[in-house]
Amino acid sequence: MTHHIVRRRFAGAAIGAVASLAMLAGMSGAMLVGTSSPALADQIVLRLSSPATPTDQRAVALTEVFAPAVADFASFEPHWNASLFRQGTELEAIARGNLEMSITSPQELATIFPEWSIFTAGYLHRDADHQVKVFESGIMDEMKERVEDELGVKLLTVMYLGRRQVNLRTEDRIETPDDLAGINLRMPGTDAWLFLGSALGANPTPLAFTEVYTALQTGAVDGQDNPLPTVRDSKFYEVTRQIVLTSHLVDLNYLAFSKRVWDELTEEQQGIVQAAADEAAELGRQRQLALEDELADYFEEQGLEVYEPDIEAFRTRVQEAYLASEFAADWPDGMLEQINAIE
Ligand code: KDO
């Protein structure tokens, strides 16, 4: 089988319509990264930057499944732990031609395209299956096209992160949002994330993912929210006392791919990349779901309290907050109903 080999173009980032986005103004300079190996000289280099750890199931699945699947024509070069780009700056890096892939979130997309905040709302997606169905249903097509056309980023597939839970170093039991009053809850640093923190009743404190362990250890924050597999993977359980199973956000990320690189691929290569992305996402999803099932016991063995609060109290408060929020004004007409109607 012969593959049409595509050489990477590094010169001058083609950012097209994105140049008009004020937030990108002032950014400059494409980064030159290549390989010195003559044998690999014609390989497309796919650098991915993410704050995820290399042992996060999405990272493991991409390394185990995505990398070998595209190896005939592309070399997958992940940079975990935000070692290449700071959390939240990856989309701009792709738009500028300085990065080829990231694992992005609707919260990050919403900083550029406000309509994406619909997918940041608490208690919206019901489960992993619902996320996939929504992503593939066609109702997001216009939103995805806008991201491609204006940012040069193609969202290949949806990756399951898990149900976010409130994980605290404090001891008082939490039953309702009122019990979170005054708790400094670390949230990732975008408006949509901070809104979620306040909708839960807490006092949200923005902080990059890579800083969370130390902040919990020193008491700079009282807690954080993430799915159980992340709490174990990043060892947050070592520096916290309880996990409140609020399941307030069935969290997802999208595998983001440079549209410029995509357009340079042959149709066959595009098919391979797409299938590899879907397969990696599926493997990561199944492993993440299995971990979510078993980890409550593990944390209890580690001495943490793990319990369900009054979920209805959280759901009601959070949903009401979103519906009354300024975010909701940017949601495409009828989309909430369409999402809810997907079985
Ligand atoms: C986090 O910063 O809490 C978060 O869970 C947000 C997600 O959108 C995602 O970026 C994730 O971090 C990273 O991939 C690290 O797991």
mmCIF file of C-alpha atoms and ligand atoms in Angstrom:
data_model
loop_
_atom_site.group_PDB
_atom_site.id
_atom_site.type_symbol
_atom_site.label_atom_id
_atom_site.label_comp_id
_atom_site.label_asym_id
_atom_site.label_seq_id
_atom_site.Cartn_x
_atom_site.Cartn_y
_atom_site.Cartn_z
ATOM 1 C CA MET A 1 0.000 0.000 0.000
ATOM 2 C CA THR A 2 1.476 3.356 -0.933
ATOM 3 C CA HIS A 3 0.650 6.465 0.938
ATOM 4 C CA HIS A 4 0.839 9.864 -0.554
ATOM 5 C CA ILE A 5 3.485 11.447 1.620
ATOM 6 C CA VAL A 6 2.802 14.960 2.735
ATOM 7 C CA ARG A 7 5.586 17.118 3.953
ATOM 8 C CA ARG A 8 4.816 19.526 6.733
ATOM 9 C CA ARG A 9 4.808 23.188 5.986
ATOM 10 C CA PHE A 10 6.115 25.207 8.859
ATOM 11 C CA ALA A 11 6.626 28.556 7.290
ATOM 12 C CA GLY A 12 4.175 31.285 8.226
ATOM 13 C CA ALA A 13 1.126 30.174 10.135
ATOM 14 C CA ALA A 14 -1.946 30.278 7.919
ATOM 15 C CA ILE A 15 -4.576 31.457 10.298
ATOM 16 C CA GLY A 16 -7.130 32.823 7.865
ATOM 17 C CA ALA A 17 -10.273 34.098 9.476
ATOM 18 C CA VAL A 18 -8.900 33.610 12.931
ATOM 19 C CA ALA A 19 -6.674 36.631 12.432
ATOM 20 C CA SER A 20 -9.768 38.698 12.984
ATOM 21 C CA LEU A 21 -10.251 37.299 16.447
ATOM 22 C CA ALA A 22 -9.096 39.949 18.836
ATOM 23 C CA MET A 23 -7.873 37.415 21.363
ATOM 24 C CA LEU A 24 -5.259 36.165 18.937
ATOM 25 C CA ALA A 25 -3.941 39.575 18.036
ATOM 26 C CA GLY A 26 -0.339 40.005 18.913
ATOM 27 C CA MET A 27 0.518 36.324 18.849
ATOM 28 C CA SER A 28 3.215 35.514 16.370
ATOM 29 C CA GLY A 29 5.824 33.131 15.179
ATOM 30 C CA ALA A 30 5.497 29.578 13.982
ATOM 31 C CA MET A 31 7.635 27.128 15.873
ATOM 32 C CA LEU A 32 10.007 24.984 13.874
ATOM 33 C CA VAL A 33 10.006 21.382 14.913
ATOM 34 C CA GLY A 34 11.243 18.677 12.625
ATOM 35 C CA THR A 35 13.013 15.412 12.705
ATOM 36 C CA SER A 36 16.691 14.953 12.008
ATOM 37 C CA SER A 37 16.187 11.364 10.888
ATOM 38 C CA PRO A 38 16.290 11.163 7.069
ATOM 39 C CA ALA A 39 14.044 8.077 7.153
ATOM 40 C CA LEU A 40 11.344 10.060 8.929
ATOM 41 C CA ALA A 41 11.917 13.297 7.076
ATOM 42 C CA ASP A 42 8.723 13.004 5.060
ATOM 43 C CA GLN A 43 6.558 11.974 7.971
ATOM 44 C CA ILE A 44 3.887 14.386 9.076
ATOM 45 C CA VAL A 45 4.622 15.350 12.660
ATOM 46 C CA LEU A 46 1.508 15.435 14.819
ATOM 47 C CA ARG A 47 2.390 17.217 18.042
ATOM 48 C CA LEU A 48 -0.309 17.099 20.687
ATOM 49 C CA SER A 49 -0.193 19.243 23.795
ATOM 50 C CA SER A 50 -2.403 18.575 26.814
ATOM 51 C CA PRO A 51 -2.294 19.019 30.581
ATOM 52 C CA ALA A 52 -3.356 15.368 30.850
ATOM 53 C CA THR A 53 -0.827 13.023 32.416
ATOM 54 C CA PRO A 54 0.677 10.228 30.297
ATOM 55 C CA THR A 55 -1.205 7.707 32.463
ATOM 56 C CA ASP A 56 -4.614 9.357 31.913
ATOM 57 C CA GLN A 57 -6.739 6.857 29.937
ATOM 58 C CA ARG A 58 -7.199 9.277 27.033
ATOM 59 C CA ALA A 59 -3.419 9.617 26.802
ATOM 60 C CA VAL A 60 -2.899 5.870 27.068
ATOM 61 C CA ALA A 61 -5.478 5.169 24.351
ATOM 62 C CA LEU A 62 -3.979 7.731 21.973
ATOM 63 C CA THR A 63 -0.527 6.266 22.484
ATOM 64 C CA GLU A 64 -1.668 2.656 22.193
ATOM 65 C CA VAL A 65 -4.196 3.042 19.386
ATOM 66 C CA PHE A 66 -3.874 6.346 17.541
ATOM 67 C CA ALA A 67 -0.078 6.455 17.198
ATOM 68 C CA PRO A 68 0.395 3.006 15.602
ATOM 69 C CA ALA A 69 -2.657 3.428 13.357
ATOM 70 C CA VAL A 70 -1.225 6.537 11.662
ATOM 71 C CA ALA A 71 2.432 5.462 11.831
ATOM 72 C CA ASP A 72 2.753 4.777 8.080
ATOM 73 C CA PHE A 73 2.547 8.452 7.296
ATOM 74 C CA ALA A 74 2.582 10.398 10.549
ATOM 75 C CA SER A 75 4.548 10.490 13.732
ATOM 76 C CA PHE A 76 2.408 11.205 16.796
ATOM 77 C CA GLU A 77 4.337 13.274 19.327
ATOM 78 C CA PRO A 78 2.340 13.894 22.486
ATOM 79 C CA HIS A 79 3.468 16.397 25.101
ATOM 80 C CA TRP A 80 1.627 15.611 28.334
ATOM 81 C CA ASN A 81 1.500 17.578 31.588
ATOM 82 C CA ALA A 82 1.159 20.826 29.572
ATOM 83 C CA SER A 83 4.851 20.533 28.755
ATOM 84 C CA LEU A 84 4.523 22.219 25.351
ATOM 85 C CA PHE A 85 1.625 24.669 25.776
ATOM 86 C CA ARG A 86 -0.100 25.995 28.876
ATOM 87 C CA GLN A 87 -3.630 24.692 29.552
ATOM 88 C CA GLY A 88 -6.077 26.776 27.572
ATOM 89 C CA THR A 89 -3.611 28.070 24.969
ATOM 90 C CA GLU A 90 -3.609 24.999 22.718
ATOM 91 C CA LEU A 91 -6.413 26.075 20.371
ATOM 92 C CA GLU A 92 -4.651 29.306 19.559
ATOM 93 C CA ALA A 93 -1.448 27.352 19.013
ATOM 94 C CA ILE A 94 -3.202 25.136 16.455
ATOM 95 C CA ALA A 95 -4.769 28.169 14.808
ATOM 96 C CA ARG A 96 -1.341 29.773 14.499
ATOM 97 C CA GLY A 97 0.161 26.623 12.953
ATOM 98 C CA ASN A 98 2.359 25.960 15.993
ATOM 99 C CA LEU A 99 0.649 22.767 17.077
ATOM 100 C CA GLU A 100 -1.232 20.001 15.289
ATOM 101 C CA MET A 101 -3.425 18.434 17.974
ATOM 102 C CA SER A 102 -4.910 18.958 21.417
ATOM 103 C CA ILE A 103 -7.577 17.541 23.678
ATOM 104 C CA THR A 104 -9.835 20.541 23.960
ATOM 105 C CA SER A 105 -12.994 21.261 25.916
ATOM 106 C CA PRO A 106 -16.270 23.086 25.260
ATOM 107 C CA GLN A 107 -15.185 25.471 28.030
ATOM 108 C CA GLU A 108 -12.123 26.440 25.976
ATOM 109 C CA LEU A 109 -14.142 26.674 22.758
ATOM 110 C CA ALA A 110 -16.664 28.892 24.540
ATOM 111 C CA THR A 111 -13.957 31.492 25.184
ATOM 112 C CA ILE A 112 -13.914 32.052 21.402
ATOM 113 C CA PHE A 113 -17.352 30.862 20.271
ATOM 114 C CA PRO A 114 -19.948 31.655 22.979
ATOM 115 C CA GLU A 115 -22.493 29.119 21.694
ATOM 116 C CA TRP A 116 -20.231 26.301 22.904
ATOM 117 C CA SER A 117 -21.112 27.193 26.490
ATOM 118 C CA ILE A 118 -24.194 25.021 26.061
ATOM 119 C CA PHE A 119 -21.935 21.997 26.494
ATOM 120 C CA THR A 120 -20.437 23.428 29.678
ATOM 121 C CA ALA A 121 -23.774 23.385 31.503
ATOM 122 C CA GLY A 122 -24.007 21.166 34.556
ATOM 123 C CA TYR A 123 -26.352 18.180 34.441
ATOM 124 C CA LEU A 124 -26.733 18.408 30.647
ATOM 125 C CA HIS A 125 -25.199 15.265 29.154
ATOM 126 C CA ARG A 126 -26.640 12.207 30.834
ATOM 127 C CA ASP A 127 -23.797 9.767 30.328
ATOM 128 C CA ALA A 128 -20.951 8.728 28.029
ATOM 129 C CA ASP A 129 -23.323 7.255 25.482
ATOM 130 C CA HIS A 130 -25.420 10.417 25.351
ATOM 131 C CA GLN A 131 -22.253 12.466 24.670
ATOM 132 C CA VAL A 132 -21.363 10.321 21.664
ATOM 133 C CA LYS A 133 -24.903 10.424 20.289
ATOM 134 C CA VAL A 134 -25.073 14.195 20.642
ATOM 135 C CA PHE A 135 -21.674 14.613 18.965
ATOM 136 C CA GLU A 136 -22.655 12.386 16.044
ATOM 137 C CA SER A 137 -26.288 13.443 15.713
ATOM 138 C CA GLY A 138 -25.694 16.310 13.300
ATOM 139 C CA ILE A 139 -27.144 18.950 15.636
ATOM 140 C CA MET A 140 -23.633 20.285 16.267
ATOM 141 C CA ASP A 141 -22.608 20.419 12.606
ATOM 142 C CA GLU A 142 -22.885 24.187 12.207
ATOM 143 C CA MET A 143 -20.978 24.763 15.420
ATOM 144 C CA LYS A 144 -18.218 22.373 14.330
ATOM 145 C CA GLU A 145 -18.020 24.024 10.894
ATOM 146 C CA ARG A 146 -17.589 27.432 12.468
ATOM 147 C CA VAL A 147 -14.660 26.153 14.531
ATOM 148 C CA GLU A 148 -13.109 24.692 11.369
ATOM 149 C CA ASP A 149 -13.673 27.730 9.216
ATOM 150 C CA GLU A 150 -12.807 30.458 11.695
ATOM 151 C CA LEU A 151 -10.212 28.779 13.886
ATOM 152 C CA GLY A 152 -8.777 26.127 11.571
ATOM 153 C CA VAL A 153 -9.490 23.378 14.094
ATOM 154 C CA LYS A 154 -11.257 20.148 13.250
ATOM 155 C CA LEU A 155 -12.955 18.330 16.121
ATOM 156 C CA LEU A 156 -12.393 14.691 15.272
ATOM 157 C CA THR A 157 -14.125 12.834 18.029
ATOM 158 C CA VAL A 158 -15.515 13.111 21.533
ATOM 159 C CA MET A 159 -13.431 11.752 24.412
ATOM 160 C CA TYR A 160 -15.029 10.814 27.722
ATOM 161 C CA LEU A 161 -13.416 12.313 30.803
ATOM 162 C CA GLY A 162 -16.029 11.199 33.323
ATOM 163 C CA ARG A 163 -18.524 12.466 35.885
ATOM 164 C CA ARG A 164 -17.030 15.347 37.801
ATOM 165 C CA GLN A 165 -17.192 15.021 41.569
ATOM 166 C CA VAL A 166 -16.414 17.473 44.326
ATOM 167 C CA ASN A 167 -13.191 16.462 46.096
ATOM 168 C CA LEU A 168 -12.395 18.349 49.303
ATOM 169 C CA ARG A 169 -9.655 18.608 51.893
ATOM 170 C CA THR A 170 -12.268 19.905 54.394
ATOM 171 C CA GLU A 171 -14.154 17.503 56.703
ATOM 172 C CA ASP A 172 -17.688 18.883 57.019
ATOM 173 C CA ARG A 173 -20.248 16.803 55.217
ATOM 174 C CA ILE A 174 -21.803 18.334 52.097
ATOM 175 C CA GLU A 175 -25.455 17.604 51.389
ATOM 176 C CA THR A 176 -26.661 20.618 49.408
ATOM 177 C CA PRO A 177 -25.167 23.576 47.501
ATOM 178 C CA ASP A 178 -25.572 25.696 50.643
ATOM 179 C CA ASP A 179 -22.994 23.518 52.373
ATOM 180 C CA LEU A 180 -20.401 24.581 49.810
ATOM 181 C CA ALA A 181 -20.758 28.257 50.733
ATOM 182 C CA GLY A 182 -17.331 29.739 51.414
ATOM 183 C CA ILE A 183 -15.457 26.681 50.089
ATOM 184 C CA ASN A 184 -12.636 27.734 47.774
ATOM 185 C CA LEU A 185 -13.128 25.288 44.960
ATOM 186 C CA ARG A 186 -10.420 25.162 42.335
ATOM 187 C CA MET A 187 -11.811 25.361 38.814
ATOM 188 C CA PRO A 188 -9.979 25.582 35.492
ATOM 189 C CA GLY A 189 -9.485 29.203 34.502
ATOM 190 C CA THR A 190 -12.281 30.119 32.101
ATOM 191 C CA ASP A 191 -15.575 31.926 32.707
ATOM 192 C CA ALA A 192 -17.625 28.836 31.956
ATOM 193 C CA TRP A 193 -15.737 26.761 34.517
ATOM 194 C CA LEU A 194 -15.924 29.468 37.141
ATOM 195 C CA PHE A 195 -19.656 29.779 36.585
ATOM 196 C CA LEU A 196 -20.055 26.060 37.201
ATOM 197 C CA GLY A 197 -18.183 26.426 40.495
ATOM 198 C CA SER A 198 -20.496 29.177 41.672
ATOM 199 C CA ALA A 199 -23.591 27.361 40.408
ATOM 200 C CA LEU A 200 -22.565 24.518 42.721
ATOM 201 C CA GLY A 201 -22.635 26.972 45.616
ATOM 202 C CA ALA A 202 -18.858 27.251 46.063
ATOM 203 C CA ASN A 203 -16.373 30.066 45.787
ATOM 204 C CA PRO A 204 -14.549 29.213 42.531
ATOM 205 C CA THR A 205 -10.807 29.787 42.335
ATOM 206 C CA PRO A 206 -9.170 29.603 38.878
ATOM 207 C CA LEU A 207 -6.032 27.499 38.631
ATOM 208 C CA ALA A 208 -4.278 25.456 35.937
ATOM 209 C CA PHE A 209 -4.593 21.695 36.233
ATOM 210 C CA THR A 210 -0.858 21.217 36.752
ATOM 211 C CA GLU A 211 -1.007 23.403 39.907
ATOM 212 C CA VAL A 212 -3.867 21.578 41.611
ATOM 213 C CA TYR A 213 -1.970 18.998 43.664
ATOM 214 C CA THR A 214 0.249 21.573 45.335
ATOM 215 C CA ALA A 215 -2.667 23.942 45.935
ATOM 216 C CA LEU A 216 -4.568 21.158 47.711
ATOM 217 C CA GLN A 217 -1.499 20.129 49.655
ATOM 218 C CA THR A 218 -0.777 23.628 50.917
ATOM 219 C CA GLY A 219 -4.399 24.581 51.502
ATOM 220 C CA ALA A 220 -4.330 27.338 48.886
ATOM 221 C CA VAL A 221 -7.686 25.850 47.847
ATOM 222 C CA ASP A 222 -10.187 23.758 49.824
ATOM 223 C CA GLY A 223 -10.970 21.409 46.998
ATOM 224 C CA GLN A 224 -11.238 20.662 43.329
ATOM 225 C CA ASP A 225 -13.647 18.893 41.008
ATOM 226 C CA ASN A 226 -12.718 16.139 38.581
ATOM 227 C CA PRO A 227 -13.844 12.628 37.689
ATOM 228 C CA LEU A 228 -12.677 9.770 39.939
ATOM 229 C CA PRO A 229 -10.068 8.418 37.482
ATOM 230 C CA THR A 230 -8.383 11.841 37.460
ATOM 231 C CA VAL A 231 -8.470 12.004 41.274
ATOM 232 C CA ARG A 232 -6.522 8.773 41.358
ATOM 233 C CA ASP A 233 -4.274 9.408 38.380
ATOM 234 C CA SER A 234 -3.158 12.808 39.650
ATOM 235 C CA LYS A 235 -3.077 11.567 43.259
ATOM 236 C CA PHE A 236 -5.443 14.246 44.569
ATOM 237 C CA TYR A 237 -6.717 11.644 47.060
ATOM 238 C CA GLU A 238 -3.395 11.926 48.879
ATOM 239 C CA VAL A 239 -4.142 15.540 49.816
ATOM 240 C CA THR A 240 -7.939 15.494 50.312
ATOM 241 C CA ARG A 241 -10.360 13.949 52.818
ATOM 242 C CA GLN A 242 -13.646 13.452 51.015
ATOM 243 C CA ILE A 243 -15.322 12.979 47.666
ATOM 244 C CA VAL A 244 -18.885 14.232 47.288
ATOM 245 C CA LEU A 245 -20.496 12.341 44.400
ATOM 246 C CA THR A 246 -22.368 15.246 42.842
ATOM 247 C CA SER A 247 -21.801 14.029 39.242
ATOM 248 C CA HIS A 248 -22.493 17.636 38.292
ATOM 249 C CA LEU A 249 -20.922 17.452 34.834
ATOM 250 C CA VAL A 250 -20.552 14.413 32.616
ATOM 251 C CA ASP A 251 -17.347 15.824 31.268
ATOM 252 C CA LEU A 252 -15.944 15.453 27.788
ATOM 253 C CA ASN A 253 -13.144 16.659 25.631
ATOM 254 C CA TYR A 254 -12.818 16.821 21.872
ATOM 255 C CA LEU A 255 -9.810 15.571 19.992
ATOM 256 C CA ALA A 256 -8.764 18.692 18.099
ATOM 257 C CA PHE A 257 -6.801 18.474 14.849
ATOM 258 C CA SER A 258 -5.277 21.163 12.669
ATOM 259 C CA LYS A 259 -7.522 21.782 9.643
ATOM 260 C CA ARG A 260 -4.482 22.882 7.676
ATOM 261 C CA VAL A 261 -2.772 19.530 8.246
ATOM 262 C CA TRP A 262 -6.056 17.702 7.632
ATOM 263 C CA ASP A 263 -6.416 19.362 4.239
ATOM 264 C CA GLU A 264 -2.912 18.230 3.301
ATOM 265 C CA LEU A 265 -3.778 14.583 3.934
ATOM 266 C CA THR A 266 -4.996 12.307 1.185
ATOM 267 C CA GLU A 267 -8.553 11.057 1.506
ATOM 268 C CA GLU A 268 -7.189 7.678 2.528
ATOM 269 C CA GLN A 269 -5.029 9.227 5.241
ATOM 270 C CA GLN A 270 -7.971 11.276 6.492
ATOM 271 C CA GLY A 271 -9.965 8.077 6.794
ATOM 272 C CA ILE A 272 -7.170 6.443 8.779
ATOM 273 C CA VAL A 273 -6.816 9.436 11.107
ATOM 274 C CA GLN A 274 -10.571 9.608 11.710
ATOM 275 C CA ALA A 275 -10.897 5.882 12.392
ATOM 276 C CA ALA A 276 -7.855 5.930 14.690
ATOM 277 C CA ALA A 277 -9.300 8.873 16.630
ATOM 278 C CA ASP A 278 -12.669 7.159 17.059
ATOM 279 C CA GLU A 279 -11.056 3.903 18.105
ATOM 280 C CA ALA A 280 -8.789 5.579 20.652
ATOM 281 C CA ALA A 281 -11.732 7.543 22.053
ATOM 282 C CA GLU A 282 -13.774 4.353 22.408
ATOM 283 C CA LEU A 283 -10.999 2.503 24.208
ATOM 284 C CA GLY A 284 -10.366 5.450 26.527
ATOM 285 C CA ARG A 285 -14.108 5.739 27.219
ATOM 286 C CA GLN A 286 -14.511 2.069 28.147
ATOM 287 C CA ARG A 287 -11.472 2.132 30.426
ATOM 288 C CA GLN A 288 -12.538 5.374 32.061
ATOM 289 C CA LEU A 289 -16.039 3.979 32.706
ATOM 290 C CA ALA A 290 -14.595 0.832 34.251
ATOM 291 C CA LEU A 291 -12.367 2.902 36.511
ATOM 292 C CA GLU A 292 -15.275 5.074 37.617
ATOM 293 C CA ASP A 293 -17.087 1.910 38.697
ATOM 294 C CA GLU A 294 -14.297 0.633 40.894
ATOM 295 C CA LEU A 295 -12.603 3.711 42.308
ATOM 296 C CA ALA A 296 -15.020 4.672 45.107
ATOM 297 C CA ASP A 297 -13.895 1.539 46.990
ATOM 298 C CA TYR A 298 -10.277 2.362 46.341
ATOM 299 C CA PHE A 299 -10.613 5.858 47.833
ATOM 300 C CA GLU A 300 -12.428 4.500 50.873
ATOM 301 C CA GLU A 301 -9.541 2.111 51.404
ATOM 302 C CA GLN A 302 -7.283 5.163 51.295
ATOM 303 C CA GLY A 303 -9.283 6.646 54.179
ATOM 304 C CA LEU A 304 -11.472 9.127 52.278
ATOM 305 C CA GLU A 305 -15.195 9.588 52.848
ATOM 306 C CA VAL A 306 -17.063 8.936 49.591
ATOM 307 C CA TYR A 307 -20.813 9.573 49.507
ATOM 308 C CA GLU A 308 -23.728 10.908 47.492
ATOM 309 C CA PRO A 309 -25.184 14.216 48.610
ATOM 310 C CA ASP A 310 -28.723 15.398 47.835
ATOM 311 C CA ILE A 311 -28.241 15.192 44.065
ATOM 312 C CA GLU A 312 -31.652 16.695 43.312
ATOM 313 C CA ALA A 313 -30.753 19.780 45.329
ATOM 314 C CA PHE A 314 -27.568 20.186 43.274
ATOM 315 C CA ARG A 315 -29.282 19.448 39.970
ATOM 316 C CA THR A 316 -32.072 21.936 40.595
ATOM 317 C CA ARG A 317 -29.720 24.713 41.712
ATOM 318 C CA VAL A 318 -27.260 24.187 38.871
ATOM 319 C CA GLN A 319 -29.843 23.884 36.093
ATOM 320 C CA GLU A 320 -31.694 26.968 37.287
ATOM 321 C CA ALA A 321 -28.437 28.911 37.404
ATOM 322 C CA TYR A 322 -27.610 28.026 33.795
ATOM 323 C CA LEU A 323 -31.048 28.786 32.447
ATOM 324 C CA ALA A 324 -30.989 32.201 34.102
ATOM 325 C CA SER A 325 -27.402 32.896 33.037
ATOM 326 C CA GLU A 326 -26.044 35.132 30.307
ATOM 327 C CA PHE A 327 -24.534 32.027 28.723
ATOM 328 C CA ALA A 328 -27.979 30.700 27.809
ATOM 329 C CA ALA A 329 -28.617 33.737 25.592
ATOM 330 C CA ASP A 330 -25.889 32.457 23.228
ATOM 331 C CA TRP A 331 -27.201 28.916 22.929
ATOM 332 C CA PRO A 332 -28.532 28.081 19.458
ATOM 333 C CA ASP A 333 -32.342 28.162 19.378
ATOM 334 C CA GLY A 334 -33.892 24.836 20.226
ATOM 335 C CA MET A 335 -30.589 23.076 20.842
ATOM 336 C CA LEU A 336 -31.210 22.383 24.499
ATOM 337 C CA GLU A 337 -34.439 20.622 23.601
ATOM 338 C CA GLN A 338 -32.675 18.688 20.835
ATOM 339 C CA ILE A 339 -29.921 17.545 23.216
ATOM 340 C CA ASN A 340 -32.470 16.480 25.812
ATOM 341 C CA ALA A 341 -34.492 14.602 23.196
ATOM 342 C CA ILE A 342 -31.539 12.418 22.142
ATOM 343 C CA GLU A 343 -32.091 9.072 23.882
HETATM 344 C C1 KDO B 1 -9.217 20.287 34.690
HETATM 345 O O1 KDO B 1 -8.405 21.193 34.473
HETATM 346 O O2 KDO B 1 -9.770 20.119 35.775
HETATM 347 C C2 KDO B 1 -9.578 19.367 33.526
HETATM 348 O O3 KDO B 1 -10.262 18.237 34.028
HETATM 349 C C3 KDO B 1 -10.436 20.114 32.520
HETATM 350 C C4 KDO B 1 -10.665 19.264 31.285
HETATM 351 O O4 KDO B 1 -11.375 19.978 30.288
HETATM 352 C C5 KDO B 1 -9.343 18.775 30.722
HETATM 353 O O5 KDO B 1 -8.673 19.817 30.120
HETATM 354 C C6 KDO B 1 -8.508 18.128 31.803
HETATM 355 O O6 KDO B 1 -8.369 18.980 32.928
HETATM 356 C C7 KDO B 1 -7.069 17.843 31.348
HETATM 357 O O7 KDO B 1 -7.086 17.049 30.178
HETATM 358 C C8 KDO B 1 -6.285 17.115 32.433
HETATM 359 O O8 KDO B 1 -6.886 15.880 32.737
#
